[in-house]
CSV table of C-alpha atoms and ligand atoms in Angstrom, one decimal:
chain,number,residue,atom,x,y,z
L,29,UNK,CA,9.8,-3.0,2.2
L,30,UNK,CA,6.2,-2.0,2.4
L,31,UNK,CA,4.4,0.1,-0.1
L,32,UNK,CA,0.7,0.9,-0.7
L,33,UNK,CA,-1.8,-0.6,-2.9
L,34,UNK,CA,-5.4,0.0,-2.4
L,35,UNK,CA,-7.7,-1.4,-5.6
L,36,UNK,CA,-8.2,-5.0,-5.8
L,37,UNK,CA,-8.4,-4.5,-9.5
L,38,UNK,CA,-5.7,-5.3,-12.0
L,39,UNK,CA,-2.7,-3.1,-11.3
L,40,UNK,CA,1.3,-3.5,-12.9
L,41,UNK,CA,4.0,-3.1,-10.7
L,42,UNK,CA,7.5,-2.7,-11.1
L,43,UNK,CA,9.2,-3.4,-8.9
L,44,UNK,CA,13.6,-2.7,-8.6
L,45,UNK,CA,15.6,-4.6,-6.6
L,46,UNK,CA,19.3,-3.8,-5.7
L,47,UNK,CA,21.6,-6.8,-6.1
L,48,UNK,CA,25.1,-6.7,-5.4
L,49,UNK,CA,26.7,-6.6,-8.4
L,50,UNK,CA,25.7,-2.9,-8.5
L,51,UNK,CA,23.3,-3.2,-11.6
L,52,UNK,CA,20.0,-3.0,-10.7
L,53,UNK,CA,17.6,-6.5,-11.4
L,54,UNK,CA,14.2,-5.7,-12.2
L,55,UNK,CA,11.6,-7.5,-11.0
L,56,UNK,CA,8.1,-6.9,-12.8
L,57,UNK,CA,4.7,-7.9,-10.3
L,58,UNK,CA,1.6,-7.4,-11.4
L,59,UNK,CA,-1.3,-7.0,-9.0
L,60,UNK,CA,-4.0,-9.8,-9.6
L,61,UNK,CA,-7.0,-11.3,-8.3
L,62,UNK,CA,-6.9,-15.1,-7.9
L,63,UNK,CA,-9.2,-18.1,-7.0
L,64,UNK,CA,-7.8,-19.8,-4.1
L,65,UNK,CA,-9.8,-22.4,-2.1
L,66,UNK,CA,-8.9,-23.1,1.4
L,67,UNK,CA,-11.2,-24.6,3.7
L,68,UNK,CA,-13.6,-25.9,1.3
L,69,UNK,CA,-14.5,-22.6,0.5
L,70,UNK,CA,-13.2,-20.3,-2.6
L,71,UNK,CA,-12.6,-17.1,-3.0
L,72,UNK,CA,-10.4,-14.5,-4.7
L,73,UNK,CA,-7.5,-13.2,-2.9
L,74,UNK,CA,-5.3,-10.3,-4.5
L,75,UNK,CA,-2.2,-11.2,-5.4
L,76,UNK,CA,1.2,-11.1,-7.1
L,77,UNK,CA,1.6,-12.6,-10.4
L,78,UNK,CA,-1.0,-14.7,-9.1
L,79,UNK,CA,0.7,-16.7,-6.5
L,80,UNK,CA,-0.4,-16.4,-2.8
L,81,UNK,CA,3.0,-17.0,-0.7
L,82,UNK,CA,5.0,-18.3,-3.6
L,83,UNK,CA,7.3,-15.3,-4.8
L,84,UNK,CA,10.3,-15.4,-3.2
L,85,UNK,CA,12.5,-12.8,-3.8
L,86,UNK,CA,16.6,-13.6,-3.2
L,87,UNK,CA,19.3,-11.3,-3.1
L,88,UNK,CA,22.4,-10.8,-1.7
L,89,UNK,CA,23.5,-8.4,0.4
L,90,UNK,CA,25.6,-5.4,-1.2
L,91,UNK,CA,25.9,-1.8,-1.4
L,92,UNK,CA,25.9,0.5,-4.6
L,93,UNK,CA,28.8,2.5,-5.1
L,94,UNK,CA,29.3,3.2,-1.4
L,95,UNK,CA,26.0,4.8,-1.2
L,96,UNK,CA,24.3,4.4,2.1
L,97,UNK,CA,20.2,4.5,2.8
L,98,UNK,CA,18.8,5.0,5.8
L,99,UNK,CA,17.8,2.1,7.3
L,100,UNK,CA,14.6,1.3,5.6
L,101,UNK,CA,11.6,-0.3,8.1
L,102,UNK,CA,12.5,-3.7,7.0
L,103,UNK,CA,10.7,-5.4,10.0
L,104,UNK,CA,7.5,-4.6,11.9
L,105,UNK,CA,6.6,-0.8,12.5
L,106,UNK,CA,5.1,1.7,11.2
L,107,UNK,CA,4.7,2.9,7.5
L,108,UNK,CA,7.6,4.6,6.7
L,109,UNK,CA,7.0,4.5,2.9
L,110,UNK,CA,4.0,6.9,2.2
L,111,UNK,CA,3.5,6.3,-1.6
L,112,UNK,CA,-0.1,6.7,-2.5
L,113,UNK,CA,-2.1,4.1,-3.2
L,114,UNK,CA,-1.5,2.4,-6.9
L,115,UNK,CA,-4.6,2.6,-8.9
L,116,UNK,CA,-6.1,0.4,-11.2
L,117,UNK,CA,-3.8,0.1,-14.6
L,118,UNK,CA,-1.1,2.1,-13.0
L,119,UNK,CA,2.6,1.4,-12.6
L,120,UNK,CA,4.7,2.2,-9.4
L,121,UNK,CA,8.0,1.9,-9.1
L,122,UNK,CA,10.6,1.1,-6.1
L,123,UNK,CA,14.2,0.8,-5.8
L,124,UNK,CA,15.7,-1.0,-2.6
L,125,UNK,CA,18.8,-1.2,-1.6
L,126,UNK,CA,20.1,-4.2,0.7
L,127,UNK,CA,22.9,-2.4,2.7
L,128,UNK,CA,22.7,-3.4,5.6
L,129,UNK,CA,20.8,-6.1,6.3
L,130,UNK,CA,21.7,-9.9,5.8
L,131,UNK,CA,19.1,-12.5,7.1
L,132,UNK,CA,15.1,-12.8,6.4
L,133,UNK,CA,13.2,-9.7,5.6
L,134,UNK,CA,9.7,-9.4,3.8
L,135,UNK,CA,7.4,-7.2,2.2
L,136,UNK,CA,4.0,-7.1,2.5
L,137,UNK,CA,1.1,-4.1,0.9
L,138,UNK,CA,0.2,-1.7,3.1
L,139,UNK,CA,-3.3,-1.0,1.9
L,140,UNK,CA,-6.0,-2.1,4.7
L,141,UNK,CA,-5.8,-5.9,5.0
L,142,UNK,CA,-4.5,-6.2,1.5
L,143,UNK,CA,-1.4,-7.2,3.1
L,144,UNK,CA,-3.3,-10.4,4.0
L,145,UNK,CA,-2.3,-12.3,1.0
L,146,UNK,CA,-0.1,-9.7,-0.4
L,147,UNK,CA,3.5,-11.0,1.0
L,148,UNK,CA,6.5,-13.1,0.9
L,149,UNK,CA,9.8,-13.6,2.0
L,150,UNK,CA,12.7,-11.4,0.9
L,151,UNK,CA,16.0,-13.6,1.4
L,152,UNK,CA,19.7,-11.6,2.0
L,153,UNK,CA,22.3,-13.9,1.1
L,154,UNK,CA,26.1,-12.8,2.6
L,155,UNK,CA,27.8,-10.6,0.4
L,156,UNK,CA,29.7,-12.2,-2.2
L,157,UNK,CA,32.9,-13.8,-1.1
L,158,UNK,CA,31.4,-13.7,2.6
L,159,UNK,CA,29.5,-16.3,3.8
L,160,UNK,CA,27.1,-17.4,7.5
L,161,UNK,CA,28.7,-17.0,10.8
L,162,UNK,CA,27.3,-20.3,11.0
L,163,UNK,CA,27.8,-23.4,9.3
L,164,UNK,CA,26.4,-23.6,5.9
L,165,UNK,CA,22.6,-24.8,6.5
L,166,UNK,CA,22.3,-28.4,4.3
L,167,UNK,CA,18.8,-26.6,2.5
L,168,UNK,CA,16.7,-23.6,3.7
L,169,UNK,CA,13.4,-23.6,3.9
L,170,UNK,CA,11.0,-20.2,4.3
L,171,UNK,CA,8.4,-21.1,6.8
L,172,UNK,CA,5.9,-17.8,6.5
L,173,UNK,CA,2.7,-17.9,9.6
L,174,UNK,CA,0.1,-16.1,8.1
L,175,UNK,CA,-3.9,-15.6,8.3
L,176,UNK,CA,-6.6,-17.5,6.0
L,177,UNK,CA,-10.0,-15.7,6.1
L,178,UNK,CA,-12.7,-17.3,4.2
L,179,UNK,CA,-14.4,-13.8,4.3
L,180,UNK,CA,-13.2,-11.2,1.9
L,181,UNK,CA,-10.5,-9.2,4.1
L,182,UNK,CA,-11.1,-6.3,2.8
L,183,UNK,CA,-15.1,-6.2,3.4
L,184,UNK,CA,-14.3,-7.4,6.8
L,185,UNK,CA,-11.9,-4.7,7.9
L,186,UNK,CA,-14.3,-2.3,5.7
L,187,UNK,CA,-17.3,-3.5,8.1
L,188,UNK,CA,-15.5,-3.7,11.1
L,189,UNK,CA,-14.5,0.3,11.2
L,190,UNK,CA,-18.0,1.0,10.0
L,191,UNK,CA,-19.2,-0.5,13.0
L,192,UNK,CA,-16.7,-0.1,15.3
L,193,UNK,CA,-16.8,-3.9,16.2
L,194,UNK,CA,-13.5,-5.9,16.3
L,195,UNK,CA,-12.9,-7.4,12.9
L,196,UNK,CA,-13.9,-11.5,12.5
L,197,UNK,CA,-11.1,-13.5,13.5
L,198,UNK,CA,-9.4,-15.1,10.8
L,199,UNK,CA,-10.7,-18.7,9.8
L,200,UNK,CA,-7.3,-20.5,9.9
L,201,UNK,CA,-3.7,-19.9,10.3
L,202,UNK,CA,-1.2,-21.1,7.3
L,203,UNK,CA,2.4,-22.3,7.3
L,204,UNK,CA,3.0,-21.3,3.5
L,205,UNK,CA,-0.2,-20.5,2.7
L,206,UNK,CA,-1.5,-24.4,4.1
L,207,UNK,CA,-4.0,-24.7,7.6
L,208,UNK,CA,-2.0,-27.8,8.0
L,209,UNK,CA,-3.8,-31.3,9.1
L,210,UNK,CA,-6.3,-30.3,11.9
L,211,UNK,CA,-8.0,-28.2,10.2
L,212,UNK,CA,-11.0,-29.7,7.6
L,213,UNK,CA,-10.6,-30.0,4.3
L,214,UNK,CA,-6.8,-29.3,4.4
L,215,UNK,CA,-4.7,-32.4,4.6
L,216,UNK,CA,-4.1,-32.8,1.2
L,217,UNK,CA,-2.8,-29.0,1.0
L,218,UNK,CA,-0.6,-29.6,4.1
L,219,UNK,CA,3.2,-28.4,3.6
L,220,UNK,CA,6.4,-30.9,3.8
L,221,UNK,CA,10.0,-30.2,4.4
L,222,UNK,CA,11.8,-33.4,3.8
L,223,UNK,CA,15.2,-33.8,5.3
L,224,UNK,CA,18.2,-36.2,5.6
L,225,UNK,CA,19.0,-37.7,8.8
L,226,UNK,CA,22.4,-36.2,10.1
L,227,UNK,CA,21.9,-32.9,8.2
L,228,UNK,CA,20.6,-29.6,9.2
L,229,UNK,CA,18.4,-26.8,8.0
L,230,UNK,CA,17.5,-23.5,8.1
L,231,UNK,CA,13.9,-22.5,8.3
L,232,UNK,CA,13.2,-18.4,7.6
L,233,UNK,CA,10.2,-18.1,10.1
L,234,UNK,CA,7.9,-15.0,9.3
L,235,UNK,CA,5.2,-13.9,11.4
L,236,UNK,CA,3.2,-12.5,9.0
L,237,UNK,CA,-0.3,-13.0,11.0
L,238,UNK,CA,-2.5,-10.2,11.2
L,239,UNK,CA,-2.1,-9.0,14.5
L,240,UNK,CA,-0.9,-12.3,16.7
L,241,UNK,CA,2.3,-13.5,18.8
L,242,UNK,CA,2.8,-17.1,17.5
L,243,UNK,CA,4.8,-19.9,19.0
L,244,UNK,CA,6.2,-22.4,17.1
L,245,UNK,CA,7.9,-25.2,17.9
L,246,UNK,CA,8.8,-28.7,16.1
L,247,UNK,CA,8.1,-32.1,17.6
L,248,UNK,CA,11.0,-33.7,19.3
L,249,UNK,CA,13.9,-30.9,17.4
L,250,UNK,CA,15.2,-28.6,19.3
L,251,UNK,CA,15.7,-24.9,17.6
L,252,UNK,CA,19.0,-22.9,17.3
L,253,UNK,CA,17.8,-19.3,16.8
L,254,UNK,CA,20.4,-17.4,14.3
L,255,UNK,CA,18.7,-14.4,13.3
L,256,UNK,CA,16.2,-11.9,13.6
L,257,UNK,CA,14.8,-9.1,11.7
L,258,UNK,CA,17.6,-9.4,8.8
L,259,UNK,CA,20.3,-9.4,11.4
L,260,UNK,CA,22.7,-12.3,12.7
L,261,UNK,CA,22.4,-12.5,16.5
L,262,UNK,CA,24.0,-14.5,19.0
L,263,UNK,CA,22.6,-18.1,19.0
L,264,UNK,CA,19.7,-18.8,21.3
L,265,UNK,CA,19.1,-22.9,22.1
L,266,UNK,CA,15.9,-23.7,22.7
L,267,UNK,CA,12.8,-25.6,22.3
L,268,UNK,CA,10.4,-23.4,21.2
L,269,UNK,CA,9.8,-20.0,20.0
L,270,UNK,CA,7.4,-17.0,20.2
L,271,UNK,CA,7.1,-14.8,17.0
L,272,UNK,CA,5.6,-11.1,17.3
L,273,UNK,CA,3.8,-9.9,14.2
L,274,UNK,CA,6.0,-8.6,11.8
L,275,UNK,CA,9.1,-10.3,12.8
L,276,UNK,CA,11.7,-12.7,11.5
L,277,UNK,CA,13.7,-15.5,12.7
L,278,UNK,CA,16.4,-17.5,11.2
L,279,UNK,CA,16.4,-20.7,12.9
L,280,UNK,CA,18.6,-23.8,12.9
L,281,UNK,CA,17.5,-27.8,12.7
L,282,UNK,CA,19.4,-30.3,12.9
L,283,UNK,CA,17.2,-33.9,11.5
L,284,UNK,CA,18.6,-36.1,14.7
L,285,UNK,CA,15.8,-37.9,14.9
L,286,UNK,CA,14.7,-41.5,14.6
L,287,UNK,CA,13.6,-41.7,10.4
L,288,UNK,CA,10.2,-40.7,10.8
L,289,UNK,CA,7.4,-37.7,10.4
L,290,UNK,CA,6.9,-35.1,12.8
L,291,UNK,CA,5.0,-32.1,13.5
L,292,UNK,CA,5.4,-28.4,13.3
L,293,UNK,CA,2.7,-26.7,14.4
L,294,UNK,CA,2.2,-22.6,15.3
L,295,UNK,CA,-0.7,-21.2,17.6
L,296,UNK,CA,-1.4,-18.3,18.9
L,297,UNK,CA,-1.0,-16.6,22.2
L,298,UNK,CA,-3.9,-14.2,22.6
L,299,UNK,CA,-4.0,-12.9,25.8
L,300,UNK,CA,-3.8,-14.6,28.5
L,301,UNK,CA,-5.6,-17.8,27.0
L,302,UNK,CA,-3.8,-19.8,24.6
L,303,UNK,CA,-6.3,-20.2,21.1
L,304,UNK,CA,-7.1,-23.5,20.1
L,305,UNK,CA,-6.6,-23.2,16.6
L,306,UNK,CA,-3.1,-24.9,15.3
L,307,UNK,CA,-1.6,-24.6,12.1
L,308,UNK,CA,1.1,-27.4,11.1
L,309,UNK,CA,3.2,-28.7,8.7
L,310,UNK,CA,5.7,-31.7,8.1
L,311,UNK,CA,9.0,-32.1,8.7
L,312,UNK,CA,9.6,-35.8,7.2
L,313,UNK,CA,12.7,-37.7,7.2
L,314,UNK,CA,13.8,-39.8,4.0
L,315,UNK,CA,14.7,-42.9,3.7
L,316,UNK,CA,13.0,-46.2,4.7
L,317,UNK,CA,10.5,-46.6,7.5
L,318,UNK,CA,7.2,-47.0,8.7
L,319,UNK,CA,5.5,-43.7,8.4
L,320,UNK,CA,3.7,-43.4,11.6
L,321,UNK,CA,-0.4,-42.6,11.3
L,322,UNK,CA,0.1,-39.8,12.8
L,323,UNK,CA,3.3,-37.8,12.9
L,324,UNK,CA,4.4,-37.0,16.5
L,325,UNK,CA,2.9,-33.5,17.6
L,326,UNK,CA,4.7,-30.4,19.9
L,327,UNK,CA,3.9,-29.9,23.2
L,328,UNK,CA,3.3,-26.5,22.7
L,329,UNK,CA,3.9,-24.3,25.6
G,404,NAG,C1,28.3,-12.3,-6.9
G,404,NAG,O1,28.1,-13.6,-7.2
G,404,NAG,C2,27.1,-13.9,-8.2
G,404,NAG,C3,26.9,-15.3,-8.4
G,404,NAG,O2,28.1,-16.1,-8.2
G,404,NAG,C4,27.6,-13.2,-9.5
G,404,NAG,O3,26.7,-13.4,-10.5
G,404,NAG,C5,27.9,-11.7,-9.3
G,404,NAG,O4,28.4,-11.1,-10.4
G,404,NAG,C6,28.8,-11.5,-8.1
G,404,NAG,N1,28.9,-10.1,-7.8
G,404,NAG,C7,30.0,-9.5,-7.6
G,404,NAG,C8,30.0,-8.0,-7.3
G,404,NAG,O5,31.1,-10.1,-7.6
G,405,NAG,C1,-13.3,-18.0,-9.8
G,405,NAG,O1,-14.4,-18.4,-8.9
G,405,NAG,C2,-15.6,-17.9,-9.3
G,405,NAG,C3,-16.7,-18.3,-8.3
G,405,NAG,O2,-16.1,-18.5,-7.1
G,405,NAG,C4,-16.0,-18.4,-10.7
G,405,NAG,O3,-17.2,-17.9,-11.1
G,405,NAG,C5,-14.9,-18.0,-11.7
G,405,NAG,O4,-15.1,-18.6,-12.9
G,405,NAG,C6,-13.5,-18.5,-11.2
G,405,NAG,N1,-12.5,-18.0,-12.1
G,405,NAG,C7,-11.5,-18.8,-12.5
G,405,NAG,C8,-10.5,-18.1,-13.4
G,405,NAG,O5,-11.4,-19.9,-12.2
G,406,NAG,C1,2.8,0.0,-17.3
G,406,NAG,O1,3.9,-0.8,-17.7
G,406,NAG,C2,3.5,-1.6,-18.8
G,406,NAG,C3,4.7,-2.6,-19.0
G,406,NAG,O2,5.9,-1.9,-19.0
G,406,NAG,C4,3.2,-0.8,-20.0
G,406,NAG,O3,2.8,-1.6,-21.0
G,406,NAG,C5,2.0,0.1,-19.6
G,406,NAG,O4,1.7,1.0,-20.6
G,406,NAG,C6,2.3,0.9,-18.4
G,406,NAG,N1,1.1,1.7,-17.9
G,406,NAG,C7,1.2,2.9,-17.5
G,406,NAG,C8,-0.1,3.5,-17.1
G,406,NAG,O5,2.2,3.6,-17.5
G,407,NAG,C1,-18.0,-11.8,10.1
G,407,NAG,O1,-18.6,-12.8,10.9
G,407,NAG,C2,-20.0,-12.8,10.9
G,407,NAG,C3,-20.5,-13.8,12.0
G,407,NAG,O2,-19.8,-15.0,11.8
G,407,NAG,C4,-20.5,-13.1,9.5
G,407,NAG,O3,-21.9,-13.1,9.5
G,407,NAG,C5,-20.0,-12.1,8.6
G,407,NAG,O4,-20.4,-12.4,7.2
G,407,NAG,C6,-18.5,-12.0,8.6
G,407,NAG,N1,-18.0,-10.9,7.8
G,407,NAG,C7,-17.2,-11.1,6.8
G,407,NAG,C8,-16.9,-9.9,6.0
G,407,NAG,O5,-16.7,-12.2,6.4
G,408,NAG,C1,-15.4,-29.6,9.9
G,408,NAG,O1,-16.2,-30.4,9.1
G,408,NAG,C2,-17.2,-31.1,9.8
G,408,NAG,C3,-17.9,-32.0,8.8
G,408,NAG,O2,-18.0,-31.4,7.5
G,408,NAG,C4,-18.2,-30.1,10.5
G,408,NAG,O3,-19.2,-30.8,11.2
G,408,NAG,C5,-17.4,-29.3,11.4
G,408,NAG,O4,-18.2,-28.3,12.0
G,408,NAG,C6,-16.2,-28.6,10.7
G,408,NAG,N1,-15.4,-27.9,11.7
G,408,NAG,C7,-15.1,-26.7,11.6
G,408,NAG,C8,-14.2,-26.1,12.6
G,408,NAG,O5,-15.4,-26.0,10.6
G,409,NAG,C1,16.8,-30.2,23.6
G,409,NAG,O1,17.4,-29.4,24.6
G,409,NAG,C2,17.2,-29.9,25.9
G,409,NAG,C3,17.8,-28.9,26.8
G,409,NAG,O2,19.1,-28.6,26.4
G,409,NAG,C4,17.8,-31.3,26.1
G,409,NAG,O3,17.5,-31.8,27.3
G,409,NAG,C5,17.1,-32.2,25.0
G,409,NAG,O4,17.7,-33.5,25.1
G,409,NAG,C6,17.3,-31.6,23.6
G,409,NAG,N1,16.5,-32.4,22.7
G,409,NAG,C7,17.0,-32.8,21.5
G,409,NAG,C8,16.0,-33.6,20.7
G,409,NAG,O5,18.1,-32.5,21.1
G,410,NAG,C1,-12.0,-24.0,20.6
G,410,NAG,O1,-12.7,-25.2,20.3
G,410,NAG,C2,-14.0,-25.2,20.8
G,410,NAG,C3,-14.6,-26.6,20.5
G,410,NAG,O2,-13.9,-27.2,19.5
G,410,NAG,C4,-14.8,-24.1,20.2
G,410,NAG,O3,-16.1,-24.1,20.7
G,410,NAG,C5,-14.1,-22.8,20.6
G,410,NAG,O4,-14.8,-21.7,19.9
G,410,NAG,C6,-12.7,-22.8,20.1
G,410,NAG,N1,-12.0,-21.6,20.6
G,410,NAG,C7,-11.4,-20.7,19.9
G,410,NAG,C8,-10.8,-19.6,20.5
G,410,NAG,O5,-11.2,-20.9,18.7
């Protein structure tokens, strides 16, 4: 879903969510700024309820009394919701229904760059009494790419049309909201997904980067691509992926791998030239073993 906001002040929003059961689960956000410090440098963000990345929403896929909406813009496109911009002390509210799609979807503001720290996943279980055309995944695990600018983004894209200049490049790419290990100051931060040997996984991969194709791939794992855009599809092997902004993919891992720690890492494709900034995370194995000093990294393409 995508809806406007525009005031980085302190703003209430309500916000209705559809479940199955046809009653309708309120959710209540409220607009916020936050400190959040990210590569040694703080700052406030705007957020919801004061968590950057950490709202998850979860439903499960159902109609209401037969009713059918037009396919809302779930994915990447342009802004099919034109609700004004909330201001300061306002309410807005939005009711969604999750007819037809069944996968990983997410909303994001539509205001500027707000949209920079202003998102999360929105997870579409089966139906009730329905279940994955796939084998039940052992855990899943949301895996959202997104922008860190130590800048405030809204100055910058504020600047950037005053002059007519490209905006600044974002500082760091995040997996959940974390640069990962090669970028300073953030080891500490860096995200885990810890995983039994024999089991599998699914990660919800959103591509919520300002305006860059991301591949991602997973030291020594191959991928088994499930979904996209809130939709099943037929199951793509492979050993990478490439992620346009706005997208989705549900993808399958299997933890067949000696015990250990590896890498996931993302980077961007911009142009022709491949960037050389690399966000990661860790996909670490229980059990026993000596963790390696450093966790095997991807051979990205
Ligand atoms: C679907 O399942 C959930 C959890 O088991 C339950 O709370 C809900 O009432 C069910 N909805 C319907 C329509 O059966
Ligand atoms: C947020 O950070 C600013 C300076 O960066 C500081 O003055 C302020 O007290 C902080 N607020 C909170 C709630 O930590
Ligand atoms: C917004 O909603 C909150 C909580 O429901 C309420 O206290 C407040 O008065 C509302 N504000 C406006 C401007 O309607
Ligand atoms: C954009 O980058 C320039 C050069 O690094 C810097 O001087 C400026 O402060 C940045 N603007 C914002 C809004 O962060
Ligand atoms: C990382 O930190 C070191 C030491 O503080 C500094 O010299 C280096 O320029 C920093 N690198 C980046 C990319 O900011
Ligand atoms: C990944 O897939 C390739 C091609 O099918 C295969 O050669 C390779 O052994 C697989 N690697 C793992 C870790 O399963
Ligand atoms: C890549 O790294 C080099 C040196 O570490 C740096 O000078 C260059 O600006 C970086 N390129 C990009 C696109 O970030």
């Amino acid at each position: 879903m995508s809806f406007k906001l525009e005031i980085l002040g302190f703003l209430l929003l309500n916000f209705f969510v559809l479940s199955m059961a046809q009653s309708l689960r309120t959710v209540n956000w409220v607009l916020e700024e936050t400190n959040y410090t990210r590569l040694c440098s703080s700052k406030k963000i705007l957020t919801v309820n004061g968590l950057f990345q950490d709202l998850l929403l979860h439903v499960h896929k159902g109609d209401r009394h037969g009713v059918k909406q037009p396919r809302n813009p779930w994915s990447d496109g342009p802004e099919y919701i034109t609700q004004c911009p909330i201001k300061p002390g306002a309410n807005f509210s939005y009711e969604i229904i999750f007819s037809t799609e069944e996968g990983t979807l997410w909303w994001h503001a539509h205001s500027d760059w707000s949209r920079a720290t202003v998102h999360g996943p929105i997870i579409v279980y089966p139906a009730n009494g329905t279940t994955y055309p796939y084998s039940k995944p052992s855990e899943e695990f949301p895996i959202v790419l997104a922008s860190w600018f130590k800048g405030d983004v809204m100055e910058l894209i504020q600047s950037a049309l005053e002059s007519g200049a490209e905006p600044n490049q974002s500082d760091a790419f995040t997996i959940n909201g974390q640069p990962g290990d090669l970028y300073n100051c953030s080891k500490p931060g860096t995200f885990k997904i810890m995983v039994d040997y024999g089991k599998t996984y699914l990660l919800r991969i959103i591509n919520a980067i300002m305006n860059e194709e991301m591949f991602f791939k997973v030291a020594e794992h191959n991928l088994t691509v499930v979904g996209m855009d809130g939709a099943y599809i037929k199951p793509i092997y492979t050993d990478y992926i490439m992620i346009t902004p706005g997208q989705t993919m549900d993808v399958l891992i299997t933890a067949n791998q000696s015990p250990s720690e590896y890498y996931m890492a993302a980077r961007a494709y911009a142009g022709l030239q491949y960037d050389n900034t690399t966000t990661t995370a860790i996909d670490q194995y229980s059990g026993n073993y000596t963790a390696p000093s450093t966790p095997a990294f991807p051979i990205l393409p």
